[in-house]
């Protein structure tokens, strides 16, 4: 069956509590689009759609020429489908997991380790860090997407230390003064910022809960009186406190940039980058790993000391966290998001309504193609004679295979393709 090289996938839905409910979720809409007979439960969260061969959510192949088999099983039997470079570099494994996320409540203050730290954490605490791989991620907005990412410019942090006394109380006078005096000296600044953040994150629970309650009370009263609470980041504070009352992560908003991505904009989350997803729908691609170091806004295991030690204390504005796409000079429909890691790249393919015949070009690595908008009939030398594609359809495309699309929707198509461009 090795001649079967392009086939549709039935992907795995993860119904985590933080996900959007019912058809408010892009995940649910894509599931229903891909299978009109699917039953969408109005009261259940549809948080993630997993498209890949991850052992916790291995996609099922939907091809009547192939008996019940998962993508992971297929790759194990036919590793050549990955392409020779990917097969050799990643030991016959698909190196990425492609996802859609629909976020309703915050997903933890977290960071991901580099390979060296991942191996050490896995060896010491395998119950919390289940593998030795790194876990870089990229999020590409489908709807306006809100997150926290990286440390704010130090002037903004100092401004909050002055305007939010409850925040200042957790950091302390000594660390706050050290931060202010280090401005202009990058080496001292990173150390001072680390000291401030670590002091806050390690604060005694009773102390930070009391300060948080005081802050929430003050901001609520100011808001009720019609006062501007933006100096305390009031709207976001109250929202996070309603989701995670009494959680130290509520104070992280004074350290970390609030980033709002518009559809098509992306952020890349490399090793040691502090971040949290707050709200919205996105495409996500990540290296195949489950290693996440968390320290707030989560019911899961938290590891404050590891997080504080590992982070990159490099202040930068929110605008610097938007990762650019580059238009393919040989195909104006393709916009490439190519992060500085070997594990994955993502293409956004935007075919205008005026184009009725389009070819998804072959590349020398396997890929996964998701239809976000539009309809077409697809044909491929290594696939079924005709494959009907619509919103929510997912195809696995082996290395060096192209797919011809006969587009039937008047407004064109929007597709995302994850691959590994070594």
mmCIF file of C-alpha atoms in Angstrom:
data_model
loop_
_atom_site.group_PDB
_atom_site.id
_atom_site.type_symbol
_atom_site.label_atom_id
_atom_site.label_comp_id
_atom_site.label_asym_id
_atom_site.label_seq_id
_atom_site.Cartn_x
_atom_site.Cartn_y
_atom_site.Cartn_z
ATOM 1 C CA UNK A 1 0.000 0.000 0.000
ATOM 2 C CA UNK A 2 3.009 2.324 -0.137
ATOM 3 C CA UNK A 3 1.620 3.792 -3.372
ATOM 4 C CA UNK A 4 -1.138 5.432 -1.269
ATOM 5 C CA UNK A 5 0.534 8.754 -0.488
ATOM 6 C CA UNK A 6 -2.278 11.275 -0.040
ATOM 7 C CA UNK A 7 -5.304 10.537 2.143
ATOM 8 C CA UNK A 8 -7.903 12.229 4.381
ATOM 9 C CA UNK A 9 -7.692 12.059 8.169
ATOM 10 C CA UNK A 10 -10.258 11.857 10.964
ATOM 11 C CA UNK A 11 -8.646 13.927 13.693
ATOM 12 C CA UNK A 12 -8.953 13.898 17.468
ATOM 13 C CA UNK A 13 -11.010 16.448 19.452
ATOM 14 C CA UNK A 14 -9.852 17.289 22.980
ATOM 15 C CA UNK A 15 -12.633 18.626 25.230
ATOM 16 C CA UNK A 16 -10.602 20.429 27.890
ATOM 17 C CA UNK A 17 -12.465 22.631 30.367
ATOM 18 C CA UNK A 18 -10.825 25.846 29.132
ATOM 19 C CA UNK A 19 -12.239 25.455 25.598
ATOM 20 C CA UNK A 20 -15.066 27.352 23.969
ATOM 21 C CA UNK A 21 -18.444 25.644 24.226
ATOM 22 C CA UNK A 22 -20.483 24.193 21.354
ATOM 23 C CA UNK A 23 -20.550 26.124 18.088
ATOM 24 C CA UNK A 24 -18.896 29.191 19.634
ATOM 25 C CA UNK A 25 -15.731 27.103 19.108
ATOM 26 C CA UNK A 26 -13.878 27.136 15.781
ATOM 27 C CA UNK A 27 -12.843 23.574 16.610
ATOM 28 C CA UNK A 28 -16.513 22.495 16.745
ATOM 29 C CA UNK A 29 -17.280 24.343 13.492
ATOM 30 C CA UNK A 30 -14.386 22.613 11.726
ATOM 31 C CA UNK A 31 -15.449 19.217 13.086
ATOM 32 C CA UNK A 32 -18.997 19.777 11.818
ATOM 33 C CA UNK A 33 -17.704 21.046 8.477
ATOM 34 C CA UNK A 34 -15.515 17.993 8.014
ATOM 35 C CA UNK A 35 -18.325 15.620 9.023
ATOM 36 C CA UNK A 36 -21.863 17.055 8.626
ATOM 37 C CA UNK A 37 -23.205 14.060 10.591
ATOM 38 C CA UNK A 38 -21.094 14.892 13.640
ATOM 39 C CA UNK A 39 -23.056 15.660 16.811
ATOM 40 C CA UNK A 40 -21.909 18.895 18.479
ATOM 41 C CA UNK A 41 -22.916 19.116 22.141
ATOM 42 C CA UNK A 42 -23.959 22.655 23.069
ATOM 43 C CA UNK A 43 -22.744 22.352 26.659
ATOM 44 C CA UNK A 44 -19.336 20.737 26.043
ATOM 45 C CA UNK A 45 -16.036 22.558 25.498
ATOM 46 C CA UNK A 46 -14.370 21.943 22.140
ATOM 47 C CA UNK A 47 -10.844 23.022 23.009
ATOM 48 C CA UNK A 48 -8.409 21.422 20.558
ATOM 49 C CA UNK A 49 -8.358 19.570 17.254
ATOM 50 C CA UNK A 50 -5.233 17.414 16.977
ATOM 51 C CA UNK A 51 -3.957 16.703 13.463
ATOM 52 C CA UNK A 52 -0.974 14.390 13.597
ATOM 53 C CA UNK A 53 0.473 11.176 14.984
ATOM 54 C CA UNK A 54 0.864 12.091 18.670
ATOM 55 C CA UNK A 55 0.363 8.944 20.794
ATOM 56 C CA UNK A 56 -2.274 10.742 22.904
ATOM 57 C CA UNK A 57 -4.274 11.711 19.817
ATOM 58 C CA UNK A 58 -3.254 9.773 16.725
ATOM 59 C CA UNK A 59 -5.429 10.661 13.698
ATOM 60 C CA UNK A 60 -7.361 7.880 11.951
ATOM 61 C CA UNK A 61 -6.895 7.405 8.202
ATOM 62 C CA UNK A 62 -10.161 7.850 6.238
ATOM 63 C CA UNK A 63 -9.435 5.924 3.045
ATOM 64 C CA UNK A 64 -11.378 2.822 1.986
ATOM 65 C CA UNK A 65 -8.220 1.339 0.443
ATOM 66 C CA UNK A 66 -6.658 1.172 3.906
ATOM 67 C CA UNK A 67 -8.026 -0.943 6.754
ATOM 68 C CA UNK A 68 -8.508 0.784 10.129
ATOM 69 C CA UNK A 69 -5.152 2.341 10.815
ATOM 70 C CA UNK A 70 -3.823 5.474 12.471
ATOM 71 C CA UNK A 71 -1.418 7.939 10.911
ATOM 72 C CA UNK A 72 1.257 6.921 13.423
ATOM 73 C CA UNK A 73 0.901 3.269 12.443
ATOM 74 C CA UNK A 74 1.085 4.185 8.754
ATOM 75 C CA UNK A 75 4.278 6.231 9.218
ATOM 76 C CA UNK A 76 5.848 3.385 11.213
ATOM 77 C CA UNK A 77 5.111 1.011 8.312
ATOM 78 C CA UNK A 78 6.074 3.446 5.540
ATOM 79 C CA UNK A 79 8.584 5.967 6.987
ATOM 80 C CA UNK A 80 9.641 6.946 3.487
ATOM 81 C CA UNK A 81 6.439 9.004 3.258
ATOM 82 C CA UNK A 82 8.136 11.569 5.522
ATOM 83 C CA UNK A 83 10.875 12.334 3.011
ATOM 84 C CA UNK A 84 14.459 11.163 3.447
ATOM 85 C CA UNK A 85 15.747 14.210 5.349
ATOM 86 C CA UNK A 86 12.880 14.224 7.850
ATOM 87 C CA UNK A 87 12.995 10.440 8.246
ATOM 88 C CA UNK A 88 16.723 10.497 9.038
ATOM 89 C CA UNK A 89 16.724 13.654 11.177
ATOM 90 C CA UNK A 90 13.728 12.677 13.313
ATOM 91 C CA UNK A 91 14.262 8.896 13.378
ATOM 92 C CA UNK A 92 11.195 7.986 11.333
ATOM 93 C CA UNK A 93 8.789 10.157 13.357
ATOM 94 C CA UNK A 94 6.522 13.014 12.265
ATOM 95 C CA UNK A 95 8.262 15.825 14.184
ATOM 96 C CA UNK A 96 5.272 18.120 14.741
ATOM 97 C CA UNK A 97 1.697 18.165 15.983
ATOM 98 C CA UNK A 98 -0.714 20.443 14.098
ATOM 99 C CA UNK A 99 -3.695 21.805 16.046
ATOM 100 C CA UNK A 100 -6.636 24.168 16.138
ATOM 101 C CA UNK A 101 -7.305 25.753 19.551
ATOM 102 C CA UNK A 102 -10.475 27.495 20.762
ATOM 103 C CA UNK A 103 -9.643 29.219 24.048
ATOM 104 C CA UNK A 104 -12.318 30.538 26.404
ATOM 105 C CA UNK A 105 -10.362 30.834 29.673
ATOM 106 C CA UNK A 106 -6.657 31.349 30.316
ATOM 107 C CA UNK A 107 -4.171 28.503 29.752
ATOM 108 C CA UNK A 108 -1.557 28.931 32.492
ATOM 109 C CA UNK A 109 1.541 31.068 32.878
ATOM 110 C CA UNK A 110 4.055 28.729 31.287
ATOM 111 C CA UNK A 111 7.222 28.193 29.290
ATOM 112 C CA UNK A 112 8.794 25.287 27.469
ATOM 113 C CA UNK A 113 12.323 23.961 28.058
ATOM 114 C CA UNK A 114 15.092 23.672 25.507
ATOM 115 C CA UNK A 115 16.362 20.184 24.684
ATOM 116 C CA UNK A 116 19.053 20.216 27.371
ATOM 117 C CA UNK A 117 16.685 21.228 30.161
ATOM 118 C CA UNK A 118 13.954 18.918 28.851
ATOM 119 C CA UNK A 119 16.307 15.929 29.103
ATOM 120 C CA UNK A 120 17.275 16.880 32.658
ATOM 121 C CA UNK A 121 13.683 17.442 33.800
ATOM 122 C CA UNK A 122 12.556 14.186 32.221
ATOM 123 C CA UNK A 123 15.327 12.255 33.968
ATOM 124 C CA UNK A 124 14.524 13.806 37.363
ATOM 125 C CA UNK A 125 10.715 14.133 37.221
ATOM 126 C CA UNK A 126 9.313 11.847 34.497
ATOM 127 C CA UNK A 127 5.834 11.979 36.043
ATOM 128 C CA UNK A 128 5.660 15.741 35.277
ATOM 129 C CA UNK A 129 7.928 15.949 32.205
ATOM 130 C CA UNK A 130 7.121 12.822 30.181
ATOM 131 C CA UNK A 131 9.705 13.098 27.374
ATOM 132 C CA UNK A 132 13.116 14.587 26.648
ATOM 133 C CA UNK A 133 12.176 16.771 23.680
ATOM 134 C CA UNK A 134 11.865 20.532 23.441
ATOM 135 C CA UNK A 135 8.458 22.060 22.675
ATOM 136 C CA UNK A 136 8.616 25.229 20.565
ATOM 137 C CA UNK A 137 5.176 26.403 19.445
ATOM 138 C CA UNK A 138 3.622 28.792 16.962
ATOM 139 C CA UNK A 139 0.122 30.262 17.194
ATOM 140 C CA UNK A 140 -1.542 31.809 14.113
ATOM 141 C CA UNK A 141 -4.802 33.659 14.779
ATOM 142 C CA UNK A 142 -8.031 32.527 13.114
ATOM 143 C CA UNK A 143 -10.072 35.073 15.091
ATOM 144 C CA UNK A 144 -8.721 37.966 17.188
ATOM 145 C CA UNK A 145 -6.475 36.047 19.585
ATOM 146 C CA UNK A 146 -5.300 37.327 22.951
ATOM 147 C CA UNK A 147 -2.285 36.124 24.898
ATOM 148 C CA UNK A 148 0.564 37.078 27.172
ATOM 149 C CA UNK A 149 4.044 36.778 25.677
ATOM 150 C CA UNK A 150 7.493 37.812 26.879
ATOM 151 C CA UNK A 151 8.492 40.475 29.389
ATOM 152 C CA UNK A 152 7.215 43.988 28.848
ATOM 153 C CA UNK A 153 9.601 46.900 28.260
ATOM 154 C CA UNK A 154 11.095 47.680 31.660
ATOM 155 C CA UNK A 155 9.586 51.184 31.640
ATOM 156 C CA UNK A 156 6.106 49.628 31.594
ATOM 157 C CA UNK A 157 6.933 47.291 34.483
ATOM 158 C CA UNK A 158 8.335 50.188 36.525
ATOM 159 C CA UNK A 159 5.184 52.162 35.708
ATOM 160 C CA UNK A 160 2.997 49.386 37.150
ATOM 161 C CA UNK A 161 5.218 49.156 40.236
ATOM 162 C CA UNK A 162 4.456 52.842 40.815
ATOM 163 C CA UNK A 163 0.742 52.795 39.972
ATOM 164 C CA UNK A 164 -0.240 49.426 41.482
ATOM 165 C CA UNK A 165 0.836 49.395 45.160
ATOM 166 C CA UNK A 166 -0.422 45.849 45.665
ATOM 167 C CA UNK A 167 1.940 44.659 42.919
ATOM 168 C CA UNK A 168 4.815 46.660 44.445
ATOM 169 C CA UNK A 169 4.151 45.026 47.824
ATOM 170 C CA UNK A 170 4.809 41.562 46.370
ATOM 171 C CA UNK A 171 8.016 42.580 44.572
ATOM 172 C CA UNK A 172 9.354 44.587 47.513
ATOM 173 C CA UNK A 173 11.231 47.888 47.737
ATOM 174 C CA UNK A 174 14.729 46.458 47.339
ATOM 175 C CA UNK A 175 14.028 44.521 44.124
ATOM 176 C CA UNK A 176 11.927 47.353 42.655
ATOM 177 C CA UNK A 177 14.697 49.905 43.293
ATOM 178 C CA UNK A 178 17.280 47.532 41.813
ATOM 179 C CA UNK A 179 15.184 47.241 38.635
ATOM 180 C CA UNK A 180 14.881 51.006 38.303
ATOM 181 C CA UNK A 181 18.607 51.586 38.822
ATOM 182 C CA UNK A 182 19.552 48.937 36.252
ATOM 183 C CA UNK A 183 17.881 50.677 33.299
ATOM 184 C CA UNK A 184 20.470 51.179 30.566
ATOM 185 C CA UNK A 185 22.625 48.236 31.648
ATOM 186 C CA UNK A 186 21.278 45.090 29.891
ATOM 187 C CA UNK A 187 23.246 42.628 32.020
ATOM 188 C CA UNK A 188 22.150 44.134 35.337
ATOM 189 C CA UNK A 189 18.631 44.625 33.989
ATOM 190 C CA UNK A 190 18.106 40.919 33.246
ATOM 191 C CA UNK A 191 19.286 39.966 36.749
ATOM 192 C CA UNK A 192 17.127 42.649 38.391
ATOM 193 C CA UNK A 193 14.074 41.591 36.382
ATOM 194 C CA UNK A 194 14.643 37.964 37.359
ATOM 195 C CA UNK A 195 14.876 39.007 41.011
ATOM 196 C CA UNK A 196 11.604 40.975 40.810
ATOM 197 C CA UNK A 197 9.696 38.197 39.069
ATOM 198 C CA UNK A 198 11.079 35.473 41.353
ATOM 199 C CA UNK A 199 10.263 37.487 44.489
ATOM 200 C CA UNK A 200 6.660 37.857 43.351
ATOM 201 C CA UNK A 201 6.209 34.254 42.263
ATOM 202 C CA UNK A 202 7.640 32.935 45.547
ATOM 203 C CA UNK A 203 5.564 35.208 47.755
ATOM 204 C CA UNK A 204 3.753 33.516 50.655
ATOM 205 C CA UNK A 205 0.234 32.529 49.678
ATOM 206 C CA UNK A 206 -1.533 34.494 52.419
ATOM 207 C CA UNK A 207 0.407 37.626 51.460
ATOM 208 C CA UNK A 208 -0.357 37.504 47.745
ATOM 209 C CA UNK A 209 -3.986 36.465 48.254
ATOM 210 C CA UNK A 210 -4.530 39.420 50.623
ATOM 211 C CA UNK A 211 -2.884 41.820 48.162
ATOM 212 C CA UNK A 212 -4.842 40.379 45.246
ATOM 213 C CA UNK A 213 -8.130 40.733 47.099
ATOM 214 C CA UNK A 214 -7.268 44.353 47.948
ATOM 215 C CA UNK A 215 -6.387 45.065 44.320
ATOM 216 C CA UNK A 216 -9.543 43.431 42.948
ATOM 217 C CA UNK A 217 -11.680 45.337 45.454
ATOM 218 C CA UNK A 218 -10.019 48.652 44.578
ATOM 219 C CA UNK A 219 -10.237 48.153 40.806
ATOM 220 C CA UNK A 220 -13.864 46.981 41.052
ATOM 221 C CA UNK A 221 -14.824 50.045 43.059
ATOM 222 C CA UNK A 222 -12.978 52.370 40.688
ATOM 223 C CA UNK A 223 -14.691 50.771 37.705
ATOM 224 C CA UNK A 224 -18.127 51.033 39.368
ATOM 225 C CA UNK A 225 -17.445 54.729 39.979
ATOM 226 C CA UNK A 226 -16.706 55.235 36.274
ATOM 227 C CA UNK A 227 -12.963 55.747 36.752
ATOM 228 C CA UNK A 228 -10.365 54.620 34.218
ATOM 229 C CA UNK A 229 -8.750 51.429 35.515
ATOM 230 C CA UNK A 230 -6.295 50.945 32.636
ATOM 231 C CA UNK A 231 -3.424 52.081 34.858
ATOM 232 C CA UNK A 232 -3.978 48.866 36.817
ATOM 233 C CA UNK A 233 -4.762 46.771 33.707
ATOM 234 C CA UNK A 234 -8.161 46.530 35.365
ATOM 235 C CA UNK A 235 -10.291 44.744 32.757
ATOM 236 C CA UNK A 236 -7.815 41.896 32.296
ATOM 237 C CA UNK A 237 -7.135 41.615 36.027
ATOM 238 C CA UNK A 238 -10.813 41.179 36.887
ATOM 239 C CA UNK A 239 -11.315 38.691 34.064
ATOM 240 C CA UNK A 240 -8.392 36.497 35.147
ATOM 241 C CA UNK A 241 -9.390 36.741 38.808
ATOM 242 C CA UNK A 242 -12.909 35.580 37.926
ATOM 243 C CA UNK A 243 -11.396 32.530 36.223
ATOM 244 C CA UNK A 244 -8.663 31.828 38.797
ATOM 245 C CA UNK A 245 -9.534 33.576 42.080
ATOM 246 C CA UNK A 246 -6.636 33.921 44.480
ATOM 247 C CA UNK A 247 -4.033 32.882 41.868
ATOM 248 C CA UNK A 248 -0.576 34.500 41.774
ATOM 249 C CA UNK A 249 -0.757 34.369 37.960
ATOM 250 C CA UNK A 250 -3.172 37.318 38.057
ATOM 251 C CA UNK A 251 -0.181 39.548 38.889
ATOM 252 C CA UNK A 252 1.832 38.278 35.878
ATOM 253 C CA UNK A 253 -0.054 40.779 33.679
ATOM 254 C CA UNK A 254 2.190 43.517 35.104
ATOM 255 C CA UNK A 255 5.320 41.723 33.896
ATOM 256 C CA UNK A 256 4.228 40.188 30.578
ATOM 257 C CA UNK A 257 3.111 41.771 27.314
ATOM 258 C CA UNK A 258 -0.543 41.526 26.397
ATOM 259 C CA UNK A 259 -0.554 40.610 22.696
ATOM 260 C CA UNK A 260 -3.660 40.680 20.502
ATOM 261 C CA UNK A 261 -3.182 38.958 17.154
ATOM 262 C CA UNK A 262 -5.461 39.728 14.245
ATOM 263 C CA UNK A 263 -6.413 36.854 11.903
ATOM 264 C CA UNK A 264 -3.304 35.729 10.010
ATOM 265 C CA UNK A 265 -0.887 37.212 12.564
ATOM 266 C CA UNK A 266 1.320 34.846 14.541
ATOM 267 C CA UNK A 267 3.528 34.574 17.583
ATOM 268 C CA UNK A 268 6.392 32.125 17.979
ATOM 269 C CA UNK A 269 7.034 30.711 21.441
ATOM 270 C CA UNK A 270 10.595 29.481 21.609
ATOM 271 C CA UNK A 271 12.353 27.890 24.568
ATOM 272 C CA UNK A 272 12.158 29.813 27.859
ATOM 273 C CA UNK A 273 9.631 32.383 26.582
ATOM 274 C CA UNK A 274 6.984 33.089 29.248
ATOM 275 C CA UNK A 275 3.474 33.061 27.803
ATOM 276 C CA UNK A 276 -0.191 32.270 28.297
ATOM 277 C CA UNK A 277 -3.113 31.984 25.896
ATOM 278 C CA UNK A 278 -6.083 34.028 27.118
ATOM 279 C CA UNK A 279 -8.895 34.002 24.548
ATOM 280 C CA UNK A 280 -9.641 33.309 20.895
ATOM 281 C CA UNK A 281 -9.137 30.738 18.149
ATOM 282 C CA UNK A 282 -5.848 29.856 16.519
ATOM 283 C CA UNK A 283 -3.911 27.414 14.425
ATOM 284 C CA UNK A 284 -1.051 25.982 16.482
ATOM 285 C CA UNK A 285 1.951 23.951 15.431
ATOM 286 C CA UNK A 286 4.411 22.510 17.929
ATOM 287 C CA UNK A 287 7.220 20.020 18.259
ATOM 288 C CA UNK A 288 5.994 16.638 19.515
ATOM 289 C CA UNK A 289 6.436 16.968 23.265
ATOM 290 C CA UNK A 290 4.357 17.281 26.414
ATOM 291 C CA UNK A 291 6.925 19.314 28.372
ATOM 292 C CA UNK A 292 5.353 22.421 29.882
ATOM 293 C CA UNK A 293 6.629 24.257 32.969
ATOM 294 C CA UNK A 294 3.707 26.028 34.648
ATOM 295 C CA UNK A 295 3.500 28.511 37.506
ATOM 296 C CA UNK A 296 0.011 30.025 37.633
ATOM 297 C CA UNK A 297 -3.497 30.281 36.159
ATOM 298 C CA UNK A 298 -3.807 26.502 36.090
ATOM 299 C CA UNK A 299 -5.137 23.592 38.152
ATOM 300 C CA UNK A 300 -2.203 21.468 36.922
ATOM 301 C CA UNK A 301 1.196 20.824 38.522
ATOM 302 C CA UNK A 302 3.175 24.031 39.038
ATOM 303 C CA UNK A 303 6.962 24.291 39.198
ATOM 304 C CA UNK A 304 7.735 27.868 40.197
ATOM 305 C CA UNK A 305 11.441 27.427 40.859
ATOM 306 C CA UNK A 306 12.136 25.787 37.491
ATOM 307 C CA UNK A 307 10.117 28.432 35.653
ATOM 308 C CA UNK A 308 11.852 31.358 37.365
ATOM 309 C CA UNK A 309 15.296 29.864 36.693
ATOM 310 C CA UNK A 310 14.708 29.011 33.027
ATOM 311 C CA UNK A 311 13.016 32.147 31.679
ATOM 312 C CA UNK A 312 14.527 34.533 29.190
ATOM 313 C CA UNK A 313 14.514 37.893 30.996
ATOM 314 C CA UNK A 314 14.658 40.026 27.860
ATOM 315 C CA UNK A 315 12.193 42.944 27.881
ATOM 316 C CA UNK A 316 10.673 43.859 24.507
ATOM 317 C CA UNK A 317 7.471 45.561 23.309
ATOM 318 C CA UNK A 318 4.370 43.570 22.401
ATOM 319 C CA UNK A 319 4.856 44.458 18.733
ATOM 320 C CA UNK A 320 8.176 42.567 18.735
ATOM 321 C CA UNK A 321 6.316 39.361 19.627
ATOM 322 C CA UNK A 322 4.351 39.258 16.356
ATOM 323 C CA UNK A 323 6.072 36.735 14.100
ATOM 324 C CA UNK A 324 5.949 37.714 10.420
ATOM 325 C CA UNK A 325 4.897 35.559 7.492
ATOM 326 C CA UNK A 326 6.706 35.859 4.163
ATOM 327 C CA UNK A 327 4.952 35.632 0.806
ATOM 328 C CA UNK A 328 6.363 32.881 -1.402
ATOM 329 C CA UNK A 329 8.029 34.583 -4.405
ATOM 330 C CA UNK A 330 7.024 31.674 -6.650
ATOM 331 C CA UNK A 331 3.385 31.448 -5.456
ATOM 332 C CA UNK A 332 1.586 34.637 -4.340
ATOM 333 C CA UNK A 333 -1.121 32.527 -2.636
ATOM 334 C CA UNK A 334 1.354 31.107 -0.097
ATOM 335 C CA UNK A 335 2.470 32.884 3.075
ATOM 336 C CA UNK A 336 5.184 31.045 5.007
ATOM 337 C CA UNK A 337 5.646 31.143 8.785
ATOM 338 C CA UNK A 338 9.150 29.707 9.179
ATOM 339 C CA UNK A 339 10.365 29.735 12.800
ATOM 340 C CA UNK A 340 14.024 29.279 13.843
ATOM 341 C CA UNK A 341 13.573 25.584 14.724
ATOM 342 C CA UNK A 342 13.858 22.551 12.423
ATOM 343 C CA UNK A 343 10.706 20.752 13.636
ATOM 344 C CA UNK A 344 8.011 22.590 11.688
ATOM 345 C CA UNK A 345 6.931 25.402 9.388
ATOM 346 C CA UNK A 346 3.391 26.497 8.504
ATOM 347 C CA UNK A 347 2.006 27.820 5.229
ATOM 348 C CA UNK A 348 -1.184 29.844 4.928
ATOM 349 C CA UNK A 349 -2.604 29.318 1.457
ATOM 350 C CA UNK A 350 -5.058 32.037 0.427
ATOM 351 C CA UNK A 351 -6.583 31.270 -2.965
ATOM 352 C CA UNK A 352 -8.730 34.123 -4.360
ATOM 353 C CA UNK A 353 -12.195 33.551 -5.792
ATOM 354 C CA UNK A 354 -10.943 34.295 -9.294
ATOM 355 C CA UNK A 355 -8.753 31.156 -9.239
ATOM 356 C CA UNK A 356 -10.580 27.883 -9.923
ATOM 357 C CA UNK A 357 -7.605 25.540 -10.504
ATOM 358 C CA UNK A 358 -4.825 25.512 -7.927
ATOM 359 C CA UNK A 359 -2.022 23.067 -7.129
ATOM 360 C CA UNK A 360 -0.716 22.524 -3.625
ATOM 361 C CA UNK A 361 2.917 22.214 -4.638
ATOM 362 C CA UNK A 362 5.037 19.199 -3.692
ATOM 363 C CA UNK A 363 7.788 19.686 -1.088
ATOM 364 C CA UNK A 364 10.431 17.212 0.055
ATOM 365 C CA UNK A 365 8.718 16.510 3.380
ATOM 366 C CA UNK A 366 5.378 15.173 4.547
ATOM 367 C CA UNK A 367 2.686 17.662 5.496
ATOM 368 C CA UNK A 368 -0.826 18.019 6.869
ATOM 369 C CA UNK A 369 -3.328 20.256 5.063
ATOM 370 C CA UNK A 370 -6.375 21.801 6.787
ATOM 371 C CA UNK A 371 -9.220 23.516 4.947
ATOM 372 C CA UNK A 372 -10.457 26.509 6.966
ATOM 373 C CA UNK A 373 -12.709 28.019 4.311
ATOM 374 C CA UNK A 374 -13.965 27.019 0.878
ATOM 375 C CA UNK A 375 -14.745 23.864 -1.133
ATOM 376 C CA UNK A 376 -12.898 21.947 -3.829
ATOM 377 C CA UNK A 377 -12.428 18.587 -5.455
ATOM 378 C CA UNK A 378 -8.882 17.364 -4.907
ATOM 379 C CA UNK A 379 -6.913 14.884 -6.999
ATOM 380 C CA UNK A 380 -3.435 13.483 -6.469
ATOM 381 C CA UNK A 381 -1.356 10.781 -8.115
ATOM 382 C CA UNK A 382 -1.016 9.028 -4.765
ATOM 383 C CA UNK A 383 -4.578 9.608 -3.575
ATOM 384 C CA UNK A 384 -8.179 8.688 -4.277
ATOM 385 C CA UNK A 385 -9.409 9.676 -7.725
ATOM 386 C CA UNK A 386 -11.570 12.439 -6.234
ATOM 387 C CA UNK A 387 -11.476 13.813 -2.704
ATOM 388 C CA UNK A 388 -14.191 16.301 -1.711
ATOM 389 C CA UNK A 389 -12.696 19.052 0.429
ATOM 390 C CA UNK A 390 -14.693 21.493 2.540
ATOM 391 C CA UNK A 391 -14.266 23.416 5.750
ATOM 392 C CA UNK A 392 -12.738 21.054 8.315
ATOM 393 C CA UNK A 393 -11.268 18.575 5.794
ATOM 394 C CA UNK A 394 -7.751 17.366 6.676
ATOM 395 C CA UNK A 395 -5.312 15.661 4.286
ATOM 396 C CA UNK A 396 -2.001 13.932 4.901
ATOM 397 C CA UNK A 397 0.338 14.625 1.980
ATOM 398 C CA UNK A 398 3.467 12.498 1.668
ATOM 399 C CA UNK A 399 6.801 14.022 0.655
ATOM 400 C CA UNK A 400 7.127 15.077 -2.995
ATOM 401 C CA UNK A 401 3.375 14.771 -3.674
ATOM 402 C CA UNK A 402 1.286 17.598 -5.121
ATOM 403 C CA UNK A 403 -2.488 17.985 -4.844
ATOM 404 C CA UNK A 404 -4.603 19.550 -7.612
ATOM 405 C CA UNK A 405 -7.663 21.498 -6.452
ATOM 406 C CA UNK A 406 -10.702 22.249 -8.580
ATOM 407 C CA UNK A 407 -12.228 25.016 -6.483
ATOM 408 C CA UNK A 408 -16.025 25.256 -6.451
ATOM 409 C CA UNK A 409 -16.616 27.918 -3.767
ATOM 410 C CA UNK A 410 -17.090 31.432 -5.213
ATOM 411 C CA UNK A 411 -14.981 33.138 -2.531
ATOM 412 C CA UNK A 412 -11.886 30.966 -3.017
ATOM 413 C CA UNK A 413 -10.190 28.932 -0.273
ATOM 414 C CA UNK A 414 -8.154 29.367 2.896
ATOM 415 C CA UNK A 415 -5.905 26.448 3.847
ATOM 416 C CA UNK A 416 -3.118 25.879 6.351
ATOM 417 C CA UNK A 417 -0.334 23.394 5.728
ATOM 418 C CA UNK A 418 2.112 22.175 8.377
ATOM 419 C CA UNK A 419 5.371 20.608 7.218
ATOM 420 C CA UNK A 420 9.064 20.335 8.066
ATOM 421 C CA UNK A 421 11.261 22.287 5.673
ATOM 422 C CA UNK A 422 14.794 21.139 6.521
#
